PDB file of N, CA and C in Angstrom:
ATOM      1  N   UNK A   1      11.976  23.409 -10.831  1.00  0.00           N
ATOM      2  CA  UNK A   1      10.777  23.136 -10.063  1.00  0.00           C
ATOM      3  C   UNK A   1      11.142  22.778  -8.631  1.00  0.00           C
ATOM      4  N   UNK A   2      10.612  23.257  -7.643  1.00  0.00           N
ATOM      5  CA  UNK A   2      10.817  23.417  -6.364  1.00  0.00           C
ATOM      6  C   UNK A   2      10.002  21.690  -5.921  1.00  0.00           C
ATOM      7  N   UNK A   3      10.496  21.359  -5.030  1.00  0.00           N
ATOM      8  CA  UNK A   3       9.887  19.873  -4.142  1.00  0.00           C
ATOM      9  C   UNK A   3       8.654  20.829  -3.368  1.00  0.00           C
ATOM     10  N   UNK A   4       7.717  20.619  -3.532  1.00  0.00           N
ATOM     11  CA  UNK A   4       6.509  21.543  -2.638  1.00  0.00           C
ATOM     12  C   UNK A   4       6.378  20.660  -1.308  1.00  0.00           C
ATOM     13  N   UNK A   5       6.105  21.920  -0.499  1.00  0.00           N
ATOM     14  CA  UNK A   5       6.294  21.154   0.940  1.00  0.00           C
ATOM     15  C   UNK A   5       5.327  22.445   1.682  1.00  0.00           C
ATOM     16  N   UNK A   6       3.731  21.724   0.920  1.00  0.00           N
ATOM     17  CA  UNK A   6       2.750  22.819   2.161  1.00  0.00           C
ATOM     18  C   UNK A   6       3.125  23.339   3.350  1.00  0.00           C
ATOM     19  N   UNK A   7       3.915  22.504   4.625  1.00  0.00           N
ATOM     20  CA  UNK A   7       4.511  22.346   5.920  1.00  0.00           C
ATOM     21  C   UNK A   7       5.438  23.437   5.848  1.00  0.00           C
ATOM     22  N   UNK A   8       6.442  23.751   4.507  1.00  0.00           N
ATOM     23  CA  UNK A   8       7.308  24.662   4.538  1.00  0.00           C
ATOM     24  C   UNK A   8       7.048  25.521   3.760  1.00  0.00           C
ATOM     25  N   UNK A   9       7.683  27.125   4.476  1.00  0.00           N
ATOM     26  CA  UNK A   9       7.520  28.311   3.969  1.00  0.00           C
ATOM     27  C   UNK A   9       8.107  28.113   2.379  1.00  0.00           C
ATOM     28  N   UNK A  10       7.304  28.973   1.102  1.00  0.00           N
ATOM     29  CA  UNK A  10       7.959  28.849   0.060  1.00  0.00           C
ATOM     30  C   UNK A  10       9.590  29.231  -0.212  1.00  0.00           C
ATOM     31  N   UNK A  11       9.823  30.250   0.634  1.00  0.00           N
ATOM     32  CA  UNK A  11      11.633  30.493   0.026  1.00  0.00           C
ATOM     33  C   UNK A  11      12.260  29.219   0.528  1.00  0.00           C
ATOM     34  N   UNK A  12      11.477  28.271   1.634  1.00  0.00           N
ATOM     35  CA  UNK A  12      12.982  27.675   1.776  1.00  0.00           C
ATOM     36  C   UNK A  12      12.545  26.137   1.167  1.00  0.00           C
ATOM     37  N   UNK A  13      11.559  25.879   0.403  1.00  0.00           N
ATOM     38  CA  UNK A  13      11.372  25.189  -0.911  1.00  0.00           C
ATOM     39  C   UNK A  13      13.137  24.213  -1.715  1.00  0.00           C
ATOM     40  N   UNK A  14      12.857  23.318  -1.620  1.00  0.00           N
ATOM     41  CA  UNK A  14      14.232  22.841  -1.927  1.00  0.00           C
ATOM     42  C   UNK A  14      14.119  22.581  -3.355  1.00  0.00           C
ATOM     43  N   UNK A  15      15.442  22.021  -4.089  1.00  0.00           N
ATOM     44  CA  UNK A  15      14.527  21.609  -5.717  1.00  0.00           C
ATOM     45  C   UNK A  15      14.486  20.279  -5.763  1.00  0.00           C
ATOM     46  N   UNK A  16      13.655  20.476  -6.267  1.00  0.00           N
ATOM     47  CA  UNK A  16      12.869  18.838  -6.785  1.00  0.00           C
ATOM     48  C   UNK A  16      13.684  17.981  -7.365  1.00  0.00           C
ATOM     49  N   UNK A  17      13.546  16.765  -7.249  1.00  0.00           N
ATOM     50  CA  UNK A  17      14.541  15.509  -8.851  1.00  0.00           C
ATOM     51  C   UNK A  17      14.140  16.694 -10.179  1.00  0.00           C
ATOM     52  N   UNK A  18      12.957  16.743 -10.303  1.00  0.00           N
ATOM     53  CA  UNK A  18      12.700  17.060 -11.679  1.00  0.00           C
ATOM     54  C   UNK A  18      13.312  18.637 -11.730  1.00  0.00           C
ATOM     55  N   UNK A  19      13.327  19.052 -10.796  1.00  0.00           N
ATOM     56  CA  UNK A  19      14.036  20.111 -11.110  1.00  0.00           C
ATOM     57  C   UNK A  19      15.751  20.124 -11.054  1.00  0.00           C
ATOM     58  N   UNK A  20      15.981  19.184 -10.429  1.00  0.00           N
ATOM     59  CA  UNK A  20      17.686  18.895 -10.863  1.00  0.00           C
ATOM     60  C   UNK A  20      17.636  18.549 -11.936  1.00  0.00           C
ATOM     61  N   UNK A  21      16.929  17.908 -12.267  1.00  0.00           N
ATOM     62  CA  UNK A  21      17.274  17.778 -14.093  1.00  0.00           C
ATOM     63  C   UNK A  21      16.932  18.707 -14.699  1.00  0.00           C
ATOM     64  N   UNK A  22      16.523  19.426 -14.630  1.00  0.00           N
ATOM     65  CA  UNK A  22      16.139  20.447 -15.567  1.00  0.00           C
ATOM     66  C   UNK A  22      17.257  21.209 -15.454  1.00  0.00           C
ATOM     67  N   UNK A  23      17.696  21.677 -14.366  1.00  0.00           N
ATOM     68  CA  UNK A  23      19.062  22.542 -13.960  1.00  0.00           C
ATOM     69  C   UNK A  23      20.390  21.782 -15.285  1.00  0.00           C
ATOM     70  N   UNK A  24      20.159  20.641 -14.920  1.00  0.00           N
ATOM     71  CA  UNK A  24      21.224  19.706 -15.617  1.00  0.00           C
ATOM     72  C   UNK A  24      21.325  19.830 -17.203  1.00  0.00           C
ATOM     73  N   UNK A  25      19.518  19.985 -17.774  1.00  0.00           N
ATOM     74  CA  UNK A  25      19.579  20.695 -18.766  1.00  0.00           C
ATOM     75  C   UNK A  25      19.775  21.987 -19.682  1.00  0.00           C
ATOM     76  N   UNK A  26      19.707  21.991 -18.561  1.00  0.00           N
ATOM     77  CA  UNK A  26      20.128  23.932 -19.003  1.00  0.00           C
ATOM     78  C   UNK A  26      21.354  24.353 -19.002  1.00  0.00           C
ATOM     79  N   UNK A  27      22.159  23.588 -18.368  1.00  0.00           N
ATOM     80  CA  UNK A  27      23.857  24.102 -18.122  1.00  0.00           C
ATOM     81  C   UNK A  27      24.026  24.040 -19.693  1.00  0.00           C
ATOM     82  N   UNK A  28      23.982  22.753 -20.794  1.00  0.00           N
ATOM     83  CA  UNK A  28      25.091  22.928 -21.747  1.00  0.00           C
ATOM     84  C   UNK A  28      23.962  23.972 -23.396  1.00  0.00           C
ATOM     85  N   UNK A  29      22.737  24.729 -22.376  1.00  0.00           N
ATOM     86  CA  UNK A  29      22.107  25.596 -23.272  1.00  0.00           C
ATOM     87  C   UNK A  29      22.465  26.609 -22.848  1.00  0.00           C
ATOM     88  N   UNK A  30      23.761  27.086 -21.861  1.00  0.00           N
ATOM     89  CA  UNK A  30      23.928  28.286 -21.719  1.00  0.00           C
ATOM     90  C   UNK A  30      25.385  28.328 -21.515  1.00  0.00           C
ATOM     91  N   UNK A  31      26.381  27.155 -22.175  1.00  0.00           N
ATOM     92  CA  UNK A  31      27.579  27.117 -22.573  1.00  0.00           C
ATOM     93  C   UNK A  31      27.997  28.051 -23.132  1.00  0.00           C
ATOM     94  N   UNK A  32      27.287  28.104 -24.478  1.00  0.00           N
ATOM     95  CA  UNK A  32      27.544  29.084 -25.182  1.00  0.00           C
ATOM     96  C   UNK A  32      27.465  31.022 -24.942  1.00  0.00           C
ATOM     97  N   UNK A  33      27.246  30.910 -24.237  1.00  0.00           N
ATOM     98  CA  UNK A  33      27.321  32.135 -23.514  1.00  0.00           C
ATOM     99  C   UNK A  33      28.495  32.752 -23.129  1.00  0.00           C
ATOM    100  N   UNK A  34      29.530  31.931 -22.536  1.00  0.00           N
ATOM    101  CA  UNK A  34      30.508  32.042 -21.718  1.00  0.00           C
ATOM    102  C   UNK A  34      30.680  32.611 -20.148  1.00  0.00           C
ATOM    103  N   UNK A  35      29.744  32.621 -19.673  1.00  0.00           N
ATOM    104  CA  UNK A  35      29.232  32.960 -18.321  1.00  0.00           C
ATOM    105  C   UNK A  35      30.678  32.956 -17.678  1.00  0.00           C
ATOM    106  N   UNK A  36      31.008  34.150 -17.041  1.00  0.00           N
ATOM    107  CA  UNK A  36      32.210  34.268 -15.935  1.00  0.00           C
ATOM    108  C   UNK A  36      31.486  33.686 -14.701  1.00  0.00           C
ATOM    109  N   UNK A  37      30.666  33.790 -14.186  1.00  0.00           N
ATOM    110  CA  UNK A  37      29.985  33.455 -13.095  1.00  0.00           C
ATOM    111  C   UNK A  37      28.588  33.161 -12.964  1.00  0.00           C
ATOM    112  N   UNK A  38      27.868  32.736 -12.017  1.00  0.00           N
ATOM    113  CA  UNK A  38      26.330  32.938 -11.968  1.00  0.00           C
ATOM    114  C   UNK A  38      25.756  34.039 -11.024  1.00  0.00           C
ATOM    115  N   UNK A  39      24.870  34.272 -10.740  1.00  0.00           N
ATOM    116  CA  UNK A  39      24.478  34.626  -9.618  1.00  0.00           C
ATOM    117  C   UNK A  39      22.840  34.069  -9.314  1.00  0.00           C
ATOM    118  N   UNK A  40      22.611  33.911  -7.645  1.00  0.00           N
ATOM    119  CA  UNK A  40      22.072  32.950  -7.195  1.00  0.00           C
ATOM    120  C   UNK A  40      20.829  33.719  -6.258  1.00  0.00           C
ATOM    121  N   UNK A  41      19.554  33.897  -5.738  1.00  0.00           N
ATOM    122  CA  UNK A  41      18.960  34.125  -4.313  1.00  0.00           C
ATOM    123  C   UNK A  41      19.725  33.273  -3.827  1.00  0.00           C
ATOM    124  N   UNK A  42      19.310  33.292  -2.560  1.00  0.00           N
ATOM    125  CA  UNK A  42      19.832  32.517  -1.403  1.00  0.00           C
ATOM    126  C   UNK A  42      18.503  31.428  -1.092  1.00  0.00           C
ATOM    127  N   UNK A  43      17.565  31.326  -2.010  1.00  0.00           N
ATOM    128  CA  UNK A  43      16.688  30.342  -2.103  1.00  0.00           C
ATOM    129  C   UNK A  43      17.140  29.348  -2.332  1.00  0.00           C
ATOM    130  N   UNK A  44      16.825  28.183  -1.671  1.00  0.00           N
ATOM    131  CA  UNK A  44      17.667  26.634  -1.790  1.00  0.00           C
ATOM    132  C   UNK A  44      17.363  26.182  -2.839  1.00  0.00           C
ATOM    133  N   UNK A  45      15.957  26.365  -4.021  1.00  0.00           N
ATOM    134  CA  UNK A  45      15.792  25.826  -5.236  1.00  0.00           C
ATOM    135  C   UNK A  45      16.446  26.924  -5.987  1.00  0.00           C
ATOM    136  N   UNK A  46      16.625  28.263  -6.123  1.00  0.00           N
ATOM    137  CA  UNK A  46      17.217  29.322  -6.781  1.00  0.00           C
ATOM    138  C   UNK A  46      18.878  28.758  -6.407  1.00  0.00           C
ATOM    139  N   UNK A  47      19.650  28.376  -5.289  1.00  0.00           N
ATOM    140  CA  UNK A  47      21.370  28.565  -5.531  1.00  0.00           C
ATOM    141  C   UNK A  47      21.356  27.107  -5.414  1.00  0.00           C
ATOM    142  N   UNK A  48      20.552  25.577  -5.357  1.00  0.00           N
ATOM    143  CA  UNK A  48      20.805  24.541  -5.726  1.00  0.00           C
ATOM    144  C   UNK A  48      20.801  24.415  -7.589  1.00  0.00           C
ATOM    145  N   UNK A  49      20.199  25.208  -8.341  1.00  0.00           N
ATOM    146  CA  UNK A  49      20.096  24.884  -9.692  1.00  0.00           C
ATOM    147  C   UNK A  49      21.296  26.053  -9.740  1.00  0.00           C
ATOM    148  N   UNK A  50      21.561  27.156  -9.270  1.00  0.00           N
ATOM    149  CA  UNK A  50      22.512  27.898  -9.534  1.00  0.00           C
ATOM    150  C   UNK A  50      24.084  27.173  -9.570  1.00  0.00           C
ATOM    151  N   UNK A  51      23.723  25.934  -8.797  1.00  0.00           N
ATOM    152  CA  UNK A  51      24.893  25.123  -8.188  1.00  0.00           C
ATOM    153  C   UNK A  51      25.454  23.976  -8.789  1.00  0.00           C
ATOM    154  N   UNK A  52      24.044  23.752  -9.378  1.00  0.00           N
ATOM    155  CA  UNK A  52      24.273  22.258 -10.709  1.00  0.00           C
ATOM    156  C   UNK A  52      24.804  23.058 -12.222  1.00  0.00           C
ATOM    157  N   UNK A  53      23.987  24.306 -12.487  1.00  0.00           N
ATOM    158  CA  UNK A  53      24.682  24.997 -13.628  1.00  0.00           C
ATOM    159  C   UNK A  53      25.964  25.261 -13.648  1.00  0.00           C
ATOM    160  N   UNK A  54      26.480  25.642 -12.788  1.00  0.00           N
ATOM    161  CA  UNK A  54      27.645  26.118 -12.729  1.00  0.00           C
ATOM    162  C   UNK A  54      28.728  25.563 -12.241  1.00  0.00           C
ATOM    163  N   UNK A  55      28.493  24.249 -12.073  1.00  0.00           N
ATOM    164  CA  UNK A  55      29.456  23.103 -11.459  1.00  0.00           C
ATOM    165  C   UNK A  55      29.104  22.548 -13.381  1.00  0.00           C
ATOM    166  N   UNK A  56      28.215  22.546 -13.665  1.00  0.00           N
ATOM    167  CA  UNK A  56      28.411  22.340 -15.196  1.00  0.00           C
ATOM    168  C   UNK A  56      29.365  22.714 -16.340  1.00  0.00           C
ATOM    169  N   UNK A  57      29.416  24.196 -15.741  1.00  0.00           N
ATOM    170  CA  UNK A  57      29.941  24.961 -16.414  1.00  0.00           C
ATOM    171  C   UNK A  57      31.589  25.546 -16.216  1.00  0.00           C
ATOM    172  N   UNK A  58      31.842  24.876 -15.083  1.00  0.00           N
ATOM    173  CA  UNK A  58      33.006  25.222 -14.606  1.00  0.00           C
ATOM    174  C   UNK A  58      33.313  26.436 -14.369  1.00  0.00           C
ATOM    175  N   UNK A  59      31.797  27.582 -13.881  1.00  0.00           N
ATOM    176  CA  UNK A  59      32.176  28.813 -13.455  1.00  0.00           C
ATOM    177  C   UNK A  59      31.967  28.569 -12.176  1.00  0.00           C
ATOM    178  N   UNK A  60      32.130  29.736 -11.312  1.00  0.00           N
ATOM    179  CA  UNK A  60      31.806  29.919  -9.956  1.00  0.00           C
ATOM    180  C   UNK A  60      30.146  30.248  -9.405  1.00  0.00           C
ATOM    181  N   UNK A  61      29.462  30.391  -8.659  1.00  0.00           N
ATOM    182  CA  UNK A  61      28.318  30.812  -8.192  1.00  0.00           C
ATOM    183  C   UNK A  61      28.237  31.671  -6.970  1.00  0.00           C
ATOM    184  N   UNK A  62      27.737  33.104  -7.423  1.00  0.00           N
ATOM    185  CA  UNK A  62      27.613  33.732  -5.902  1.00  0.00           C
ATOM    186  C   UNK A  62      25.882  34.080  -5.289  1.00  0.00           C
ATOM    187  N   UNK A  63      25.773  33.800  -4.296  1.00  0.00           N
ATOM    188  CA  UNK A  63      24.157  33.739  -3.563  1.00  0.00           C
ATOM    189  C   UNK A  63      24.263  35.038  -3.094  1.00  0.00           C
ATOM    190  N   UNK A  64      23.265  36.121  -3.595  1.00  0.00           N
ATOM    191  CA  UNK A  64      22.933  37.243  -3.132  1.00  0.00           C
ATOM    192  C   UNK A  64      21.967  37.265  -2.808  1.00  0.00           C
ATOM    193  N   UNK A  65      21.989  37.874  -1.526  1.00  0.00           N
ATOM    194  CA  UNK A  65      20.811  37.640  -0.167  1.00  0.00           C
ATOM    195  C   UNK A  65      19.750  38.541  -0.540  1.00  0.00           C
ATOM    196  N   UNK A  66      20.229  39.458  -1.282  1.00  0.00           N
ATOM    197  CA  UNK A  66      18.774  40.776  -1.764  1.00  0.00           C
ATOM    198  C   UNK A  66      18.034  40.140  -3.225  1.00  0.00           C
ATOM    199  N   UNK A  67      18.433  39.623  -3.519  1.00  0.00           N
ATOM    200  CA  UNK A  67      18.573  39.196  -5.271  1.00  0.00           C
ATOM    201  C   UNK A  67      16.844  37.999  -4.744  1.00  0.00           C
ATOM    202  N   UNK A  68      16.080  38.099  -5.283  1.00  0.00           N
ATOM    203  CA  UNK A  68      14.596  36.752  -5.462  1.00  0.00           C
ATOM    204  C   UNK A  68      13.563  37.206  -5.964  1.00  0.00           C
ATOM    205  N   UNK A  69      12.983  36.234  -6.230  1.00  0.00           N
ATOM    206  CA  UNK A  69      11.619  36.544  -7.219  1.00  0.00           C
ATOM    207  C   UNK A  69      11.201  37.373  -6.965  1.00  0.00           C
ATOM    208  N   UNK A  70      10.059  37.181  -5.387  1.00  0.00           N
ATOM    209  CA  UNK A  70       9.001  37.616  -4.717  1.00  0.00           C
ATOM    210  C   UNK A  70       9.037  37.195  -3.324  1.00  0.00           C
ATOM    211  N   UNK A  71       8.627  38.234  -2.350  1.00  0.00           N
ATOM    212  CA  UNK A  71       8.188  38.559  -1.265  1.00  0.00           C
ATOM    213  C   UNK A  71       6.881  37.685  -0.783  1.00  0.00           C
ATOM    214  N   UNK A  72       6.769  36.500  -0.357  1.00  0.00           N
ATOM    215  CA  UNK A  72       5.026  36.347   0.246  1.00  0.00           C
ATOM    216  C   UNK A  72       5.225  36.086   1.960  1.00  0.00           C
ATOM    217  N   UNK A  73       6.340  36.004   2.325  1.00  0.00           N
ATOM    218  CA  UNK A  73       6.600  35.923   3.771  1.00  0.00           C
ATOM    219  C   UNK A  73       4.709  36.316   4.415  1.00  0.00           C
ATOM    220  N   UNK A  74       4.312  35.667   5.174  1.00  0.00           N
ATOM    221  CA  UNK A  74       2.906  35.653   5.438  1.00  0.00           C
ATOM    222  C   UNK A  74       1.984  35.046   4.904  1.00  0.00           C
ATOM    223  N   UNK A  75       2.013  34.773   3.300  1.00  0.00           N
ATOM    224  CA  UNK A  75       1.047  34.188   2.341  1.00  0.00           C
ATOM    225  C   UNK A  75       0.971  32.887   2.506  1.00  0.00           C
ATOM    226  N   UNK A  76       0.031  32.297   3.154  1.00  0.00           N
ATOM    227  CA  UNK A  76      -0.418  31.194   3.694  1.00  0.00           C
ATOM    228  C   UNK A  76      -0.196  29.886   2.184  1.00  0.00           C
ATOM    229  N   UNK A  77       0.074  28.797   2.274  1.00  0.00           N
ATOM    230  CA  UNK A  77       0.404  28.216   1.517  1.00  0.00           C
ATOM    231  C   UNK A  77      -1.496  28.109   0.424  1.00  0.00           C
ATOM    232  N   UNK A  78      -1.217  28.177  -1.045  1.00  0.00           N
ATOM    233  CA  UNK A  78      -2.665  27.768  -1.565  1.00  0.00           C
ATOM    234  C   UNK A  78      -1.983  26.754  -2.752  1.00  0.00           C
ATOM    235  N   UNK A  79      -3.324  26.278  -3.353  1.00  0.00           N
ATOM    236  CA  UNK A  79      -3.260  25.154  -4.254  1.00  0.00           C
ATOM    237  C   UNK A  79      -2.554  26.282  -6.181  1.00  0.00           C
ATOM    238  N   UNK A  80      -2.662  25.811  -6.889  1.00  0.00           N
ATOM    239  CA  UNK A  80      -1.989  26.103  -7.555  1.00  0.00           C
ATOM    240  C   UNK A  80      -3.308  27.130  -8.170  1.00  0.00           C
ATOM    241  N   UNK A  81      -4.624  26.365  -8.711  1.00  0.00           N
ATOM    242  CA  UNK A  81      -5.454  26.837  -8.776  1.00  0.00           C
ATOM    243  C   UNK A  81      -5.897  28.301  -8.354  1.00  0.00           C
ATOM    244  N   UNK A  82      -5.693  28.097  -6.556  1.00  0.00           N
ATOM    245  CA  UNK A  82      -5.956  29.212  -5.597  1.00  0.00           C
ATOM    246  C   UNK A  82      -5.332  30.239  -5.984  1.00  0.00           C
ATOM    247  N   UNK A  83      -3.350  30.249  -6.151  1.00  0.00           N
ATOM    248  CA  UNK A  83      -2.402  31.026  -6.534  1.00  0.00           C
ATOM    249  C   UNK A  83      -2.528  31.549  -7.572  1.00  0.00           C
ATOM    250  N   UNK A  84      -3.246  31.323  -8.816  1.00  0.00           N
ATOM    251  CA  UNK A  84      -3.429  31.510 -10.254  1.00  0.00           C
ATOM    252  C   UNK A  84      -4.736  32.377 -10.101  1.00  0.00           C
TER     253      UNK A  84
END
């Protein structure tokens, strides 16, 4: 979960406490995997949880600049309601 910050554009959205923990939870549900690496957007809530997983995990993390959800560059910030 991203820290919402109407004031700031959504990609550069940081993550939240609650979303560091959640990151924190997820590292030892994807132990089992054996992940050689992660890969990350270059979104600060996308390669900060990319960053807690994998400092979890004792793999590496790489941020690929093409790699993200969605495009709204322009899309004026709305309520959750509005967005839905």
């Amino acid at each position: 979960l991203p820290a919402i910050d109407p004031a700031v554009v959504s990609r550069d959205w940081q993550l939240s406490e609650t979303g560091s923990q959640g990151a924190a939870r997820l590292a030892p549900r994807l132990a089992r995997y054996d992940l050689p690496q992660l890969w990350s957007s270059a979104e600060p809530k996308a390669s900060q949880t990319a960053m807690i997983v994998a400092r979890a995990l004792g793999v590496p993390y790489v941020v690929a600049p093409d790699l993200h959800e969605n495009d709204r560059t322009g899309v004026p910030f709305m309520s959750t309601a509005e967005l839905h």
